[in-house]
PDB file of C-alpha atoms in Angstrom:
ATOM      1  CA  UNK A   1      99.089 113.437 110.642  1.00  0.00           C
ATOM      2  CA  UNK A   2     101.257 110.575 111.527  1.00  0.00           C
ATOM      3  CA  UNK A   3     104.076 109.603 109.458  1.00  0.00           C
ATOM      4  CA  UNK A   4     102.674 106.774 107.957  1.00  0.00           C
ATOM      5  CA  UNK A   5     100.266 108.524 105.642  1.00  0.00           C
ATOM      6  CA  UNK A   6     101.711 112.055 105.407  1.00  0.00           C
ATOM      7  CA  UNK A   7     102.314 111.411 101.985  1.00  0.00           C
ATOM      8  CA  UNK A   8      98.436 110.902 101.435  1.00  0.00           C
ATOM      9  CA  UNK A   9      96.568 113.693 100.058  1.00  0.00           C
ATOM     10  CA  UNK A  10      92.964 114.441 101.670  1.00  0.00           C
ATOM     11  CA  UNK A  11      90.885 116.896 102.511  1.00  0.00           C
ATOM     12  CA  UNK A  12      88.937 116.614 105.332  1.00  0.00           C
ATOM     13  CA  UNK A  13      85.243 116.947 105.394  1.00  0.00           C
ATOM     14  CA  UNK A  14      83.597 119.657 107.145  1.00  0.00           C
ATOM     15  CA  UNK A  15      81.870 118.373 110.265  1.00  0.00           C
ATOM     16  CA  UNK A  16      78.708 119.760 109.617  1.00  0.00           C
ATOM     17  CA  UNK A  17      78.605 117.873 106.596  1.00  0.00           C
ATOM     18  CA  UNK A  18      79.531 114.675 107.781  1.00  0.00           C
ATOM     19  CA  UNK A  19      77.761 114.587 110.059  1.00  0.00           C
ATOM     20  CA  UNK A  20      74.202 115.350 107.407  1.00  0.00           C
ATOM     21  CA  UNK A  21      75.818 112.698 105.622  1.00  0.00           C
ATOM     22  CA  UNK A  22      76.103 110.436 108.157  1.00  0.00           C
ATOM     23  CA  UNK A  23      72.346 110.784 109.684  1.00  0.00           C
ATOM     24  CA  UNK A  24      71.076 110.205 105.870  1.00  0.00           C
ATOM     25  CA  UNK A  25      72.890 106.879 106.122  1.00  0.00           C
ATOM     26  CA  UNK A  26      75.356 108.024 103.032  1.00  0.00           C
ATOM     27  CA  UNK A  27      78.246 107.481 105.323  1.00  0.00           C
ATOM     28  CA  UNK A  28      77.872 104.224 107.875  1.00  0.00           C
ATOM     29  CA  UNK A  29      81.223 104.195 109.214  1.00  0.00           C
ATOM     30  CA  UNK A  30      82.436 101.247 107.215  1.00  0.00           C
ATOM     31  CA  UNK A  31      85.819 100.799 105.346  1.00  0.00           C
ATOM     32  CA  UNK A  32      85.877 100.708 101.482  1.00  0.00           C
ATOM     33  CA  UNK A  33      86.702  96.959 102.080  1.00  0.00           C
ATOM     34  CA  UNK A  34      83.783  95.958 103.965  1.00  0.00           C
ATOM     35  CA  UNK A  35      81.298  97.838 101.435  1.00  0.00           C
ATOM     36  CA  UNK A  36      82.876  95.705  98.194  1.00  0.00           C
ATOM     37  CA  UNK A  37      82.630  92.697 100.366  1.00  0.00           C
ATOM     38  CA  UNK A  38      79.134  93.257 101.523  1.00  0.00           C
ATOM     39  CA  UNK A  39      77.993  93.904  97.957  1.00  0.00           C
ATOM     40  CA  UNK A  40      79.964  91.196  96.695  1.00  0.00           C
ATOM     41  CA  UNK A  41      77.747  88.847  98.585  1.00  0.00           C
ATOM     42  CA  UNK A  42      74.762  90.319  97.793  1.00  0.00           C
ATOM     43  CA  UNK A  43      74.974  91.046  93.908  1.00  0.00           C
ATOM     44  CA  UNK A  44      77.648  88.846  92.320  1.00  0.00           C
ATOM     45  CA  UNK A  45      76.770  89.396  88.899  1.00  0.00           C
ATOM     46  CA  UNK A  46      76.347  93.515  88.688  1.00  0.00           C
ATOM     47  CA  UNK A  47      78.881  95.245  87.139  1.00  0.00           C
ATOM     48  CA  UNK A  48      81.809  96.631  89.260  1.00  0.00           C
ATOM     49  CA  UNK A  49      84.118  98.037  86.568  1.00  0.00           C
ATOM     50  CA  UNK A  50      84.037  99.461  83.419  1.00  0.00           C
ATOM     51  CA  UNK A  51      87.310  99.754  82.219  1.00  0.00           C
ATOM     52  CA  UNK A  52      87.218 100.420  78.075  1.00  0.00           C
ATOM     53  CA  UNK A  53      85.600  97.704  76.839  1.00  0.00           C
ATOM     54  CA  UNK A  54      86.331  95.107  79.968  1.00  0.00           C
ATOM     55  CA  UNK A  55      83.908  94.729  82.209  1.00  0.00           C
ATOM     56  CA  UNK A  56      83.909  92.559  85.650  1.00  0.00           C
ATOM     57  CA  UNK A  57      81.182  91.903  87.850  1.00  0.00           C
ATOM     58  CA  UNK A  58      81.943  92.090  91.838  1.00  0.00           C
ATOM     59  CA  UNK A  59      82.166  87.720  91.256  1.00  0.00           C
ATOM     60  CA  UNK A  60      84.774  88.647  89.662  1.00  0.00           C
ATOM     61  CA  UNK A  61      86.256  91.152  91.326  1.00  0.00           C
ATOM     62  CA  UNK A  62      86.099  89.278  94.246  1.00  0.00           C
ATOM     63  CA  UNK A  63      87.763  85.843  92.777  1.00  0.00           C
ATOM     64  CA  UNK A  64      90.525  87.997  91.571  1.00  0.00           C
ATOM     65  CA  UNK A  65      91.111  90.024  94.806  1.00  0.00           C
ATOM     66  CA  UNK A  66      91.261  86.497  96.553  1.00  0.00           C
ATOM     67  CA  UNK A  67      93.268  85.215  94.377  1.00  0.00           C
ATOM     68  CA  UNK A  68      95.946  88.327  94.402  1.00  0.00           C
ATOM     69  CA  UNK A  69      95.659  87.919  98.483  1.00  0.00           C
ATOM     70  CA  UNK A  70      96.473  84.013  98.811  1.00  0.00           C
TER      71      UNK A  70
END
Protein backbone atom coordinates (compact mmCIF):
# COMPACT_ATOMS: atom_id res chain seq x y z
CA UNK A 1 0.00 0.00 0.00
CA UNK A 2 1.65 3.22 -0.74
CA UNK A 3 1.27 6.11 1.43
CA UNK A 4 -0.95 7.95 -0.54
CA UNK A 5 -4.03 5.85 0.00
CA UNK A 6 -3.22 3.94 3.21
CA UNK A 7 -5.88 5.69 4.74
CA UNK A 8 -8.39 4.08 2.15
CA UNK A 9 -10.31 1.21 3.26
CA UNK A 10 -10.74 -1.81 0.65
CA UNK A 11 -10.91 -5.12 0.42
CA UNK A 12 -9.53 -6.74 -2.29
CA UNK A 13 -11.35 -9.07 -4.52
CA UNK A 14 -10.50 -12.59 -4.71
CA UNK A 15 -8.83 -13.37 -8.02
CA UNK A 16 -10.91 -16.04 -8.94
CA UNK A 17 -13.68 -13.81 -8.81
CA UNK A 18 -12.44 -11.10 -10.70
CA UNK A 19 -11.41 -12.62 -12.93
CA UNK A 20 -15.46 -14.49 -13.59
CA UNK A 21 -16.35 -11.03 -13.36
CA UNK A 22 -14.21 -9.77 -15.69
CA UNK A 23 -14.82 -12.54 -18.61
CA UNK A 24 -18.77 -11.77 -18.08
CA UNK A 25 -17.88 -8.21 -19.05
CA UNK A 26 -19.15 -6.92 -15.36
CA UNK A 27 -15.75 -5.49 -14.83
CA UNK A 28 -14.01 -3.82 -18.22
CA UNK A 29 -11.14 -2.29 -16.65
CA UNK A 30 -12.45 1.24 -16.77
CA UNK A 31 -12.33 3.97 -14.00
CA UNK A 32 -15.60 5.11 -12.29
CA UNK A 33 -14.96 8.36 -14.31
CA UNK A 34 -14.93 7.02 -17.67
CA UNK A 35 -18.23 4.83 -17.00
CA UNK A 36 -20.34 8.25 -15.83
CA UNK A 37 -18.84 9.90 -18.80
CA UNK A 38 -19.62 7.21 -21.25
CA UNK A 39 -23.20 7.01 -20.00
CA UNK A 40 -23.47 10.58 -19.81
CA UNK A 41 -23.18 10.69 -23.54
CA UNK A 42 -25.28 8.08 -24.23
CA UNK A 43 -28.43 8.66 -21.90
CA UNK A 44 -28.57 12.30 -20.79
CA UNK A 45 -31.90 12.29 -19.49
CA UNK A 46 -31.99 8.87 -17.15
CA UNK A 47 -31.87 9.33 -13.75
CA UNK A 48 -28.44 9.30 -11.95
CA UNK A 49 -29.44 10.20 -8.37
CA UNK A 50 -32.06 9.87 -6.14
CA UNK A 51 -31.37 11.78 -3.29
CA UNK A 52 -34.90 12.31 -1.09
CA UNK A 53 -37.00 13.87 -3.25
CA UNK A 54 -34.15 15.49 -5.76
CA UNK A 55 -33.52 13.84 -8.58
CA UNK A 56 -30.75 14.64 -11.45
CA UNK A 57 -30.33 13.05 -14.62
CA UNK A 58 -26.52 12.27 -15.79
CA UNK A 59 -27.24 15.98 -18.06
CA UNK A 60 -27.18 17.13 -15.08
CA UNK A 61 -24.80 15.54 -13.33
CA UNK A 62 -22.54 16.15 -15.89
CA UNK A 63 -23.19 20.17 -16.25
CA UNK A 64 -22.63 20.33 -12.59
CA UNK A 65 -19.42 18.20 -12.42
CA UNK A 66 -18.12 20.60 -15.26
CA UNK A 67 -19.04 23.30 -13.77
CA UNK A 68 -17.40 22.34 -10.13
CA UNK A 69 -14.09 21.41 -12.40
CA UNK A 70 -13.69 24.85 -14.40
Amino acid sequence: MTQSNRFLPYTRWPDALAQRYRAKGYWRGEPLTAMLARQCELAPEAEAILCGERRFSYGELDAGSSRLAA
